[in-house]
mmCIF file with all atom_site columns, N, CA and C in Angstrom:
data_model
loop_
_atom_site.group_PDB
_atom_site.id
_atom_site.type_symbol
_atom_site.label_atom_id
_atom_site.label_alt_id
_atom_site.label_comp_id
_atom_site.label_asym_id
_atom_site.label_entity_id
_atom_site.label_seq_id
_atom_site.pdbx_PDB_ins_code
_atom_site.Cartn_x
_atom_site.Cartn_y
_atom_site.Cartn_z
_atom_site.occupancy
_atom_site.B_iso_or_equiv
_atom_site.pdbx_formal_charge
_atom_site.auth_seq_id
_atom_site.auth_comp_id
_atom_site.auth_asym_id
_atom_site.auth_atom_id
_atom_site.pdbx_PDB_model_num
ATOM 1   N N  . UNK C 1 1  ? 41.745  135.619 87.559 1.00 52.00 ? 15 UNK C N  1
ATOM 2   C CA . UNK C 1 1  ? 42.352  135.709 88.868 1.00 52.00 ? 15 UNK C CA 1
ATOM 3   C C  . UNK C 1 1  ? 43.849  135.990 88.735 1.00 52.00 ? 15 UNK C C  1
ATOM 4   N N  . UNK C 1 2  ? 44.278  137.218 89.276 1.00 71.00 ? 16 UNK C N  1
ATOM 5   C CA . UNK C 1 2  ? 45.588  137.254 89.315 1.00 71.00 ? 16 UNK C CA 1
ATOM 6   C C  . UNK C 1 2  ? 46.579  137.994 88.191 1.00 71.00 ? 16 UNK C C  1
ATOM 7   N N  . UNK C 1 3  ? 45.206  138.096 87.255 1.00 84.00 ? 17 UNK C N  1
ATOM 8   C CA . UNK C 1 3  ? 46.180  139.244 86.032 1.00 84.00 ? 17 UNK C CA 1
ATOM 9   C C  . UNK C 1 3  ? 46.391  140.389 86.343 1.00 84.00 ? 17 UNK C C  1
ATOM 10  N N  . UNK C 1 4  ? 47.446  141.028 85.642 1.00 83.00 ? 18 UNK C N  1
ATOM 11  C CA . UNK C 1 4  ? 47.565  142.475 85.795 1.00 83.00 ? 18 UNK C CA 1
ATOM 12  C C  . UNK C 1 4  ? 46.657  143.332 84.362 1.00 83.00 ? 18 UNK C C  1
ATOM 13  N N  . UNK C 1 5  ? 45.605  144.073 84.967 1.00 91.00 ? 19 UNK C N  1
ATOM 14  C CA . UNK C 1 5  ? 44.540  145.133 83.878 1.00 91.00 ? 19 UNK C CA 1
ATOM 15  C C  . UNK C 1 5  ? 45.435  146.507 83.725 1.00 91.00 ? 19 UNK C C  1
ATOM 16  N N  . UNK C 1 6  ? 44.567  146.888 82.514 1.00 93.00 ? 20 UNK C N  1
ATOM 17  C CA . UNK C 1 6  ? 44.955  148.243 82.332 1.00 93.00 ? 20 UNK C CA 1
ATOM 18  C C  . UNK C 1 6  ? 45.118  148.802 82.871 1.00 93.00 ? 20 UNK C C  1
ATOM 19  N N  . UNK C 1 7  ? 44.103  149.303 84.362 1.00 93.00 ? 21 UNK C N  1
ATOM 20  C CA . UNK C 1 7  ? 44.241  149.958 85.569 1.00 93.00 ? 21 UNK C CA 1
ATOM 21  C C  . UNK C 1 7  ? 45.270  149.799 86.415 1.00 93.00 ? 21 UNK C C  1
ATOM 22  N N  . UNK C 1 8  ? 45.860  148.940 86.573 1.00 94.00 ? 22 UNK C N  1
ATOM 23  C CA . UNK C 1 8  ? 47.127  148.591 87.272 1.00 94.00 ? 22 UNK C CA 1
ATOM 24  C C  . UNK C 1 8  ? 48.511  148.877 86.962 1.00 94.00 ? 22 UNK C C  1
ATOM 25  N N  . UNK C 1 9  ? 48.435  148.957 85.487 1.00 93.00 ? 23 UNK C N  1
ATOM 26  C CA . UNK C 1 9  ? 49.252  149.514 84.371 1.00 93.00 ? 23 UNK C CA 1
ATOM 27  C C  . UNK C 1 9  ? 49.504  150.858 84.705 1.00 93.00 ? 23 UNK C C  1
ATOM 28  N N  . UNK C 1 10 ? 48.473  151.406 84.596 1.00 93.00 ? 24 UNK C N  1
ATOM 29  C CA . UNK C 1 10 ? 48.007  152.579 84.722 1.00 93.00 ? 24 UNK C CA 1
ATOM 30  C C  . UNK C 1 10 ? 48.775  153.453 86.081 1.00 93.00 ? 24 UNK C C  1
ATOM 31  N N  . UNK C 1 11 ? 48.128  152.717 87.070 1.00 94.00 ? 25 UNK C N  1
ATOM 32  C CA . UNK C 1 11 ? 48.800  153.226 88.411 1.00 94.00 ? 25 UNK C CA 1
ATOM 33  C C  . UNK C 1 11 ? 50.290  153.117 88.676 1.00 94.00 ? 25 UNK C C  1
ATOM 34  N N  . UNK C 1 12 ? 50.856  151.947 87.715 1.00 93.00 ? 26 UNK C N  1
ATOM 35  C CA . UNK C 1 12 ? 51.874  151.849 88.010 1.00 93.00 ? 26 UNK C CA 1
ATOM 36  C C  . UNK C 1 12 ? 52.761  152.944 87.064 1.00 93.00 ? 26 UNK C C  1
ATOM 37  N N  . UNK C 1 13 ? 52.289  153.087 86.158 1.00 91.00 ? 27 UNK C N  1
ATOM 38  C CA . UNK C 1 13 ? 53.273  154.679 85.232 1.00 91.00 ? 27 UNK C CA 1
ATOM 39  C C  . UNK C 1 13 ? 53.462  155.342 86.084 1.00 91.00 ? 27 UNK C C  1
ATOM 40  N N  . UNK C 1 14 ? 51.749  155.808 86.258 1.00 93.00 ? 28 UNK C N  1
ATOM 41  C CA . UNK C 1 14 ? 51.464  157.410 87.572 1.00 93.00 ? 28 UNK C CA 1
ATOM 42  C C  . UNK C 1 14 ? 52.715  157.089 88.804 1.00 93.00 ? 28 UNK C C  1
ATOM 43  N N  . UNK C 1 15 ? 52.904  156.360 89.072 1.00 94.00 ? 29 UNK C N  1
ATOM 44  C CA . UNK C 1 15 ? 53.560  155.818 89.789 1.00 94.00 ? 29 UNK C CA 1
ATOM 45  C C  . UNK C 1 15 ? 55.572  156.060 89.689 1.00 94.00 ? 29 UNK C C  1
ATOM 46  N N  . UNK C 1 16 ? 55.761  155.756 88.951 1.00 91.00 ? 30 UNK C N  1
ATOM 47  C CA . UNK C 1 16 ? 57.032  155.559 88.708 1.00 91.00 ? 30 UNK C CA 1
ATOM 48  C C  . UNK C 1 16 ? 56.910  156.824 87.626 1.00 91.00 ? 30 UNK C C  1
ATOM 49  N N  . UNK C 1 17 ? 56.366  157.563 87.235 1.00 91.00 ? 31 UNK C N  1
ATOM 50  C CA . UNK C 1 17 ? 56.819  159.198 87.056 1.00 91.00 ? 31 UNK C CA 1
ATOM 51  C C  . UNK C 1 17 ? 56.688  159.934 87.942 1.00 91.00 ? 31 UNK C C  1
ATOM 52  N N  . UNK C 1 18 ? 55.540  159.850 88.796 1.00 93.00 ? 32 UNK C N  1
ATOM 53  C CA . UNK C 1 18 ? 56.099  160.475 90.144 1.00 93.00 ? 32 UNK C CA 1
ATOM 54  C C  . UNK C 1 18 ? 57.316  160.606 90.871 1.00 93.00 ? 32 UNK C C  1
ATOM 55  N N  . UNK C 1 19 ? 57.627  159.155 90.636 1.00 92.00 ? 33 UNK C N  1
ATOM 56  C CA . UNK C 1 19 ? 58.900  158.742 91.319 1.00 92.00 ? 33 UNK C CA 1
ATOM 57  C C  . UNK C 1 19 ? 60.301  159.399 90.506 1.00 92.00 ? 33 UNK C C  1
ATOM 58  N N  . UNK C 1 20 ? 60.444  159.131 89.655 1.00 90.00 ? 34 UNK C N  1
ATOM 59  C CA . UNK C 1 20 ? 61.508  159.404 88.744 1.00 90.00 ? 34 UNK C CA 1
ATOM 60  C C  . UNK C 1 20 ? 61.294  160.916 87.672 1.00 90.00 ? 34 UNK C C  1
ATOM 61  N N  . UNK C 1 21 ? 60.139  160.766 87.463 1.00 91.00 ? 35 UNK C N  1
ATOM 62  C CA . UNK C 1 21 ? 60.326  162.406 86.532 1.00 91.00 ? 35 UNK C CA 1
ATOM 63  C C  . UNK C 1 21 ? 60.417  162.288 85.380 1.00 91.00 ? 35 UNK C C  1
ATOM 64  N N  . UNK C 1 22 ? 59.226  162.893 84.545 1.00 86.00 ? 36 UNK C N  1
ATOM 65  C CA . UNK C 1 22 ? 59.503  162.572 82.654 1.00 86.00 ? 36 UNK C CA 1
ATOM 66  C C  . UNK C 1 22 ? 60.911  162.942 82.210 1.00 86.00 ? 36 UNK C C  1
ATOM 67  N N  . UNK C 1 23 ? 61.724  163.883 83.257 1.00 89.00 ? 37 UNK C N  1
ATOM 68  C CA . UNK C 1 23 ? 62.991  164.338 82.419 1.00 89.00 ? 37 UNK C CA 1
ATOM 69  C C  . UNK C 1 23 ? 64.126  163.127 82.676 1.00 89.00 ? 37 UNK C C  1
ATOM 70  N N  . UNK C 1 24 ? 64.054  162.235 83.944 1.00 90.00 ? 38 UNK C N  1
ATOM 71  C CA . UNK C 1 24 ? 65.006  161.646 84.330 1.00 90.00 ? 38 UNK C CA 1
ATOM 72  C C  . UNK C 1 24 ? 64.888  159.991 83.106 1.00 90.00 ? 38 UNK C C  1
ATOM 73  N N  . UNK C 1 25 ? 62.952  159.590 83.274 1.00 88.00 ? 39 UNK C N  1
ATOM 74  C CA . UNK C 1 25 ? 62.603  159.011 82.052 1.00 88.00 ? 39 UNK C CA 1
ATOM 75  C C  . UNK C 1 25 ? 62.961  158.666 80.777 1.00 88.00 ? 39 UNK C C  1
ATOM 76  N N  . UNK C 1 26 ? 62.705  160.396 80.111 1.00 89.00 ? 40 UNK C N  1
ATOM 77  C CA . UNK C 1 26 ? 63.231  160.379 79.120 1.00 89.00 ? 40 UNK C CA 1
ATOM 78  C C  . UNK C 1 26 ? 64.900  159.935 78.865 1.00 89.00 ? 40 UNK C C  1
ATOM 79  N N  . UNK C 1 27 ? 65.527  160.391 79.656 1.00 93.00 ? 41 UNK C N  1
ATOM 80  C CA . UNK C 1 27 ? 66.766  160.569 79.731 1.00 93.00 ? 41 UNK C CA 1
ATOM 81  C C  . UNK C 1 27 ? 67.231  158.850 79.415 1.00 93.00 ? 41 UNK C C  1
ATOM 82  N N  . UNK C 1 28 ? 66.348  157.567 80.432 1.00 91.00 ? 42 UNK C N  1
ATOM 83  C CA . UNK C 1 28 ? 67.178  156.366 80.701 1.00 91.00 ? 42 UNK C CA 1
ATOM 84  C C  . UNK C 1 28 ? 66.480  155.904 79.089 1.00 91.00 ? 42 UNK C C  1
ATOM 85  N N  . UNK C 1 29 ? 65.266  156.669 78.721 1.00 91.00 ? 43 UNK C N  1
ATOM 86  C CA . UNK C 1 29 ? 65.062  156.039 77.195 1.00 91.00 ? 43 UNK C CA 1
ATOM 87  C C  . UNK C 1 29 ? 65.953  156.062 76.590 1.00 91.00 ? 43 UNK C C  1
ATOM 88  N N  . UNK C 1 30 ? 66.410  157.231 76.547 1.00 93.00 ? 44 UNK C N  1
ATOM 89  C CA . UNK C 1 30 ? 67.297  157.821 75.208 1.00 93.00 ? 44 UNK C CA 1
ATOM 90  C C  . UNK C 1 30 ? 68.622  156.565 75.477 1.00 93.00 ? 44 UNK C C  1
ATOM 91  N N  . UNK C 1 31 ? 69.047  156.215 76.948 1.00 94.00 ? 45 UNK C N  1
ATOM 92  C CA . UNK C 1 31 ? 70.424  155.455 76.916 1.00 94.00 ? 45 UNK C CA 1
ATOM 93  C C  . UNK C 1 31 ? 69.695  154.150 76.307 1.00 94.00 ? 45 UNK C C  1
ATOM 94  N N  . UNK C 1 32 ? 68.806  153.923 76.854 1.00 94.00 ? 46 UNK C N  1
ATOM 95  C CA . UNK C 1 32 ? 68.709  152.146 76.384 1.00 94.00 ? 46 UNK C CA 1
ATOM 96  C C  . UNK C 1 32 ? 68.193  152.228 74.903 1.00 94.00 ? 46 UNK C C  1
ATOM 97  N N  . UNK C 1 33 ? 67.645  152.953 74.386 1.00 94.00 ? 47 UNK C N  1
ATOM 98  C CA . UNK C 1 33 ? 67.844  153.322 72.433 1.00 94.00 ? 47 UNK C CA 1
ATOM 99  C C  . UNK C 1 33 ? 68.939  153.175 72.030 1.00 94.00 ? 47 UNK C C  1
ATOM 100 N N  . UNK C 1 34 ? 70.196  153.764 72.651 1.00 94.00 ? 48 UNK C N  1
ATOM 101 C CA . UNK C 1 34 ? 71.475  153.722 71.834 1.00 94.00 ? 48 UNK C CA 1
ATOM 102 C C  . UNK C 1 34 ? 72.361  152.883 72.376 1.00 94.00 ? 48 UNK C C  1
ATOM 103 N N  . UNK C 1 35 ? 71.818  151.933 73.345 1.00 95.00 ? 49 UNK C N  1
ATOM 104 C CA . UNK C 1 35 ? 72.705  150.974 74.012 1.00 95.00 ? 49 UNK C CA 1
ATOM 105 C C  . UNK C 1 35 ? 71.981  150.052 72.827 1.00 95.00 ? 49 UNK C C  1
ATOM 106 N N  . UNK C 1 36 ? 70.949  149.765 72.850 1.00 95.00 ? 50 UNK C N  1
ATOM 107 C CA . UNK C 1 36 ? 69.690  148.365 71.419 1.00 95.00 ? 50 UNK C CA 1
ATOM 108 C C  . UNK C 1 36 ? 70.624  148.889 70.408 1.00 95.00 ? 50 UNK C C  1
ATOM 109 N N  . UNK C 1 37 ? 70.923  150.539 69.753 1.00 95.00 ? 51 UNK C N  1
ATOM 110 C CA . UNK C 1 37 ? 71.482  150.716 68.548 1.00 95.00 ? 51 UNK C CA 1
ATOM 111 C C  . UNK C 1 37 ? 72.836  149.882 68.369 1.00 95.00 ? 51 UNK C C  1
ATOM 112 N N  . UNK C 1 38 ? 73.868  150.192 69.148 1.00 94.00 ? 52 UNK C N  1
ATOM 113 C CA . UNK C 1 38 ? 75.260  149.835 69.172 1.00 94.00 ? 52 UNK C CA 1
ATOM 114 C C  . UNK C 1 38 ? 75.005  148.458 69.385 1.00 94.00 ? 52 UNK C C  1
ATOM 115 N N  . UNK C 1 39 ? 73.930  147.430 69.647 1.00 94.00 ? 53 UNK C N  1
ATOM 116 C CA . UNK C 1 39 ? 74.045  146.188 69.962 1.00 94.00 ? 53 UNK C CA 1
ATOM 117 C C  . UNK C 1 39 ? 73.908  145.761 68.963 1.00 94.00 ? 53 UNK C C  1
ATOM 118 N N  . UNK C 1 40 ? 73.031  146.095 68.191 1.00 93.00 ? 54 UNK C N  1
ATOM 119 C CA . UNK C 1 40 ? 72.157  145.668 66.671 1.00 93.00 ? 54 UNK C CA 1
ATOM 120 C C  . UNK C 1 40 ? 73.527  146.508 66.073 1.00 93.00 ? 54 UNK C C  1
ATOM 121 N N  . UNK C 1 41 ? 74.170  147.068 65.824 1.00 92.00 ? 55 UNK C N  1
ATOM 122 C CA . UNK C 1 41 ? 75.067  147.447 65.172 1.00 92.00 ? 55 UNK C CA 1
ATOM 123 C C  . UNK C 1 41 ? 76.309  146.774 65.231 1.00 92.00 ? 55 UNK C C  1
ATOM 124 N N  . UNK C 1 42 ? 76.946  145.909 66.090 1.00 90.00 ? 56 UNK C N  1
ATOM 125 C CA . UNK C 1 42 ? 77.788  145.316 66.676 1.00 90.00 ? 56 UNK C CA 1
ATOM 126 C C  . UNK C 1 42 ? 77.866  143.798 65.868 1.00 90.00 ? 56 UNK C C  1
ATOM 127 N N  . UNK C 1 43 ? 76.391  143.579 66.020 1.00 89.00 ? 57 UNK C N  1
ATOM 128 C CA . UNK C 1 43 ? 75.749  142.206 65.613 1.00 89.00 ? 57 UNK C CA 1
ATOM 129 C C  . UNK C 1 43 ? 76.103  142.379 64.167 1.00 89.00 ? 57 UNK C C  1
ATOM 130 N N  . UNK C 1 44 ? 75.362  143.343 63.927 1.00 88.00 ? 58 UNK C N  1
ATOM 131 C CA . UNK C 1 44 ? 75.167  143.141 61.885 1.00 88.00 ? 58 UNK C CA 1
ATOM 132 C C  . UNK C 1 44 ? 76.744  143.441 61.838 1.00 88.00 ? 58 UNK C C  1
ATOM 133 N N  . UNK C 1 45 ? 77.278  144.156 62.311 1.00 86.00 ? 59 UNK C N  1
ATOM 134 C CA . UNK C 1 45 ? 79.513  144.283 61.754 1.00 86.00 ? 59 UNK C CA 1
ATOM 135 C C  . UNK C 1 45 ? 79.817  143.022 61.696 1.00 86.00 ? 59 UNK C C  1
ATOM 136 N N  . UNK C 1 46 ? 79.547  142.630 62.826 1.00 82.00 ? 60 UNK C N  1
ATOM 137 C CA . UNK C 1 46 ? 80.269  140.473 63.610 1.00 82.00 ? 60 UNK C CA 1
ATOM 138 C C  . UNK C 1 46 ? 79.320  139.773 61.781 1.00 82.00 ? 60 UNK C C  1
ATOM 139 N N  . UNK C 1 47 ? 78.236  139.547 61.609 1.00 78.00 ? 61 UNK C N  1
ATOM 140 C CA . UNK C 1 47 ? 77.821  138.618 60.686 1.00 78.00 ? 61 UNK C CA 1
ATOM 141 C C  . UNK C 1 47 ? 78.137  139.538 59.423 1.00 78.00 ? 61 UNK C C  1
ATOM 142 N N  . UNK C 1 48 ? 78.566  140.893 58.838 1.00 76.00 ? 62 UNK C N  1
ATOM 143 C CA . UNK C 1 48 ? 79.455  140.765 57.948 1.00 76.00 ? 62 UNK C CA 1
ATOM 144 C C  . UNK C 1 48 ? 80.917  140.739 58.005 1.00 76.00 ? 62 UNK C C  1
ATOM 145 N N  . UNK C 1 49 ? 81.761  140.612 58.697 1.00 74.00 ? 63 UNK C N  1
ATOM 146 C CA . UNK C 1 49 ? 82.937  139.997 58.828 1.00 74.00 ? 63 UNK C CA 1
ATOM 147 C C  . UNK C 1 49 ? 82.936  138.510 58.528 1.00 74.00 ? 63 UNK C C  1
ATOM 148 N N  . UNK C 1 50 ? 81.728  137.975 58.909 1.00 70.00 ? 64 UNK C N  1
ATOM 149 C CA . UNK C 1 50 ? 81.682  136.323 59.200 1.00 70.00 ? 64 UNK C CA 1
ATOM 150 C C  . UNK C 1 50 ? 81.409  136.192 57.670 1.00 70.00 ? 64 UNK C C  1
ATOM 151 N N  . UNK C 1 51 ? 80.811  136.956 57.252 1.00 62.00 ? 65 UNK C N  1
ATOM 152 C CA . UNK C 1 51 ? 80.215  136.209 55.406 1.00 62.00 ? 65 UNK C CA 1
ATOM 153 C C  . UNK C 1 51 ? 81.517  136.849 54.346 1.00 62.00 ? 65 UNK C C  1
ATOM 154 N N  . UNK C 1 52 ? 82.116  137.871 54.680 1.00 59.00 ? 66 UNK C N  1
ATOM 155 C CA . UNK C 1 52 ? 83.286  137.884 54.129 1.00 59.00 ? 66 UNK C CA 1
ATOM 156 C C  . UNK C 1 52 ? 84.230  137.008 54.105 1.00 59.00 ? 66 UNK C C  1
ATOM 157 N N  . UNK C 1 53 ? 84.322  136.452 55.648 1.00 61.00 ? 67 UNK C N  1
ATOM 158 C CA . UNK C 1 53 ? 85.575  135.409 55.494 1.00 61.00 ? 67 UNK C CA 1
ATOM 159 C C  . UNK C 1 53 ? 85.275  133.941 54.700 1.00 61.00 ? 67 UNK C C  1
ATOM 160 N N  . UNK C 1 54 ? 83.488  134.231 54.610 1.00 65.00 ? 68 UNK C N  1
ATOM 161 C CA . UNK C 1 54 ? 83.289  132.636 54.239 1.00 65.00 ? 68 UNK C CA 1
ATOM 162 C C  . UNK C 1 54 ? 83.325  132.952 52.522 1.00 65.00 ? 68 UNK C C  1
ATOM 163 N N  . UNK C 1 55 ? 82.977  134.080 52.270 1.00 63.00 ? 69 UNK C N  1
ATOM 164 C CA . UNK C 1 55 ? 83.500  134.000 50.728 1.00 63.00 ? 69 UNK C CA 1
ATOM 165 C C  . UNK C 1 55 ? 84.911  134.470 50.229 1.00 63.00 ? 69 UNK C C  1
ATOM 166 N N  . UNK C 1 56 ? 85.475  134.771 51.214 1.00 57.00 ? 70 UNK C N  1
ATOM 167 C CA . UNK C 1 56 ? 87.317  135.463 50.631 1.00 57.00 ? 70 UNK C CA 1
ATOM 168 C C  . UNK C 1 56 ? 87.841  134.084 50.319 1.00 57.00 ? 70 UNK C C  1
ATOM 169 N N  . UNK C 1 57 ? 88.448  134.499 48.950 1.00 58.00 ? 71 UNK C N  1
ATOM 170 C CA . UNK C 1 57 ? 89.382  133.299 48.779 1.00 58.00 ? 71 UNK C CA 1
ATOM 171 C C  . UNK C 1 57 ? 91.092  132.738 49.725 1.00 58.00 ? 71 UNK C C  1
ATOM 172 N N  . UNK C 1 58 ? 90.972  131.687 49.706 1.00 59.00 ? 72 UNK C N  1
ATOM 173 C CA . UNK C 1 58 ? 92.291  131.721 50.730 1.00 59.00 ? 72 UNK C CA 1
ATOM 174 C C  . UNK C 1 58 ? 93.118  132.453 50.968 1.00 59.00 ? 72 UNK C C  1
ATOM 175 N N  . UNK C 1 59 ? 93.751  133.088 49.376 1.00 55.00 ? 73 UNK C N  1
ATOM 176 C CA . UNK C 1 59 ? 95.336  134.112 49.356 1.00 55.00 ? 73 UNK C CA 1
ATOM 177 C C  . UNK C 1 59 ? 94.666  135.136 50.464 1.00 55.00 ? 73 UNK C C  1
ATOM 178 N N  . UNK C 1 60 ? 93.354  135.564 50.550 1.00 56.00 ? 74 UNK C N  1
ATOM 179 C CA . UNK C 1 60 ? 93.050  136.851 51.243 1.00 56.00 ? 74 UNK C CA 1
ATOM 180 C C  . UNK C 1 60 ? 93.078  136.212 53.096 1.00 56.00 ? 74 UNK C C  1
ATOM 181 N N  . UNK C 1 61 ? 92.663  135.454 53.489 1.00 57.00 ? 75 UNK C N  1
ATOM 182 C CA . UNK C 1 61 ? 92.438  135.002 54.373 1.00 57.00 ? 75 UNK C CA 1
ATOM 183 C C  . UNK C 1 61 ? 94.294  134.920 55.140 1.00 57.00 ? 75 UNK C C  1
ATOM 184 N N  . UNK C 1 62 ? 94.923  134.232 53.634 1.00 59.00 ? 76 UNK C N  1
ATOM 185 C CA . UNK C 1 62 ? 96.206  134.190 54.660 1.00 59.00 ? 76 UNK C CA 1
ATOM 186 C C  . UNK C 1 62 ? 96.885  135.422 54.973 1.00 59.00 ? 76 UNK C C  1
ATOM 187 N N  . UNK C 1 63 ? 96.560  136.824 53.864 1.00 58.00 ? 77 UNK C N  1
ATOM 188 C CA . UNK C 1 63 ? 96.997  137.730 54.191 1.00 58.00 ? 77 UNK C CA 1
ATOM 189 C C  . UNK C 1 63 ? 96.383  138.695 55.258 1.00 58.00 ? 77 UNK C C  1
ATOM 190 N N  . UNK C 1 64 ? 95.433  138.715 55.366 1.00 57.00 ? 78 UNK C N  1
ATOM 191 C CA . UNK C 1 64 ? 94.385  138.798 56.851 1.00 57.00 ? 78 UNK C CA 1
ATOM 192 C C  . UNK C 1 64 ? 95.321  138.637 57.665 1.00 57.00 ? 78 UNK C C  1
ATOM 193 N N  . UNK C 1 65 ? 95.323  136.891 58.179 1.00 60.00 ? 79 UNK C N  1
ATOM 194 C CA . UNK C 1 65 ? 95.853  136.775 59.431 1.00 60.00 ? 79 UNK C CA 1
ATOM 195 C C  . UNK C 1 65 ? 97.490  136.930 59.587 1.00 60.00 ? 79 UNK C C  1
ATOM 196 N N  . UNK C 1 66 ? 98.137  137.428 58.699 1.00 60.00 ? 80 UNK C N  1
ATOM 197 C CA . UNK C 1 66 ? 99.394  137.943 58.459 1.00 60.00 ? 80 UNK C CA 1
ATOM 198 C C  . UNK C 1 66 ? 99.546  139.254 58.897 1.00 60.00 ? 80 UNK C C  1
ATOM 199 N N  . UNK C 1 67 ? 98.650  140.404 58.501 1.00 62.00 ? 81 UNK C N  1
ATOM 200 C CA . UNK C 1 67 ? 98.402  141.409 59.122 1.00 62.00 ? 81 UNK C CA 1
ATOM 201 C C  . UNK C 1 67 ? 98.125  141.693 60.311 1.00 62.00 ? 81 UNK C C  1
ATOM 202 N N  . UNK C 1 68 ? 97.479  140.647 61.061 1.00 58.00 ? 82 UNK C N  1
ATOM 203 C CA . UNK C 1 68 ? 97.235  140.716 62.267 1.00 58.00 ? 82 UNK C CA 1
ATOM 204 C C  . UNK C 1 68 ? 98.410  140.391 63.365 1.00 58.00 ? 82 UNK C C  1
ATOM 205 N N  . UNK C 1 69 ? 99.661  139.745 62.939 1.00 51.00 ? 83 UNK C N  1
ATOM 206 C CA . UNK C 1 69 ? 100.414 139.432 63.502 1.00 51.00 ? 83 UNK C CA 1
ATOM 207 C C  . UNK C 1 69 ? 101.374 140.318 63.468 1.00 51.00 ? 83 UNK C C  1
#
């Protein structure tokens, strides 16, 4: 009672390509692929910065935040 079937699935594609268009479709794929890329890319930069600083020895760390100033 109350699930959504294949058939419903179904109607609802037919549905929303009607509406929108394999070209307009394709198009919001392609952004939200390279919006996931740059996120997952963002992520893995942030946790190697983070494992660098946890293995740089101090002298590097103080010259780091020396540079930054």
């Amino acid at each position: 009672m109350g699930g959504i079937g294949i058939w419903q699935l179904v109607i609802i594609a037919v549905i929303v390509v009607l509406l929108f268009g394999t070209k307009k479709l394709r198009g919001m794929g392609g952004d939200l692929g390279g919006a996931i890329k740059g996120f997952k890319k963002a992520v893995k930069d942030e946790n190697d910065t983070t494992d660098l600083d946890k293995k740089a020895p101090e002298s590097l760390k103080a010259e780091k935040s020396e540079q930054k100033d």
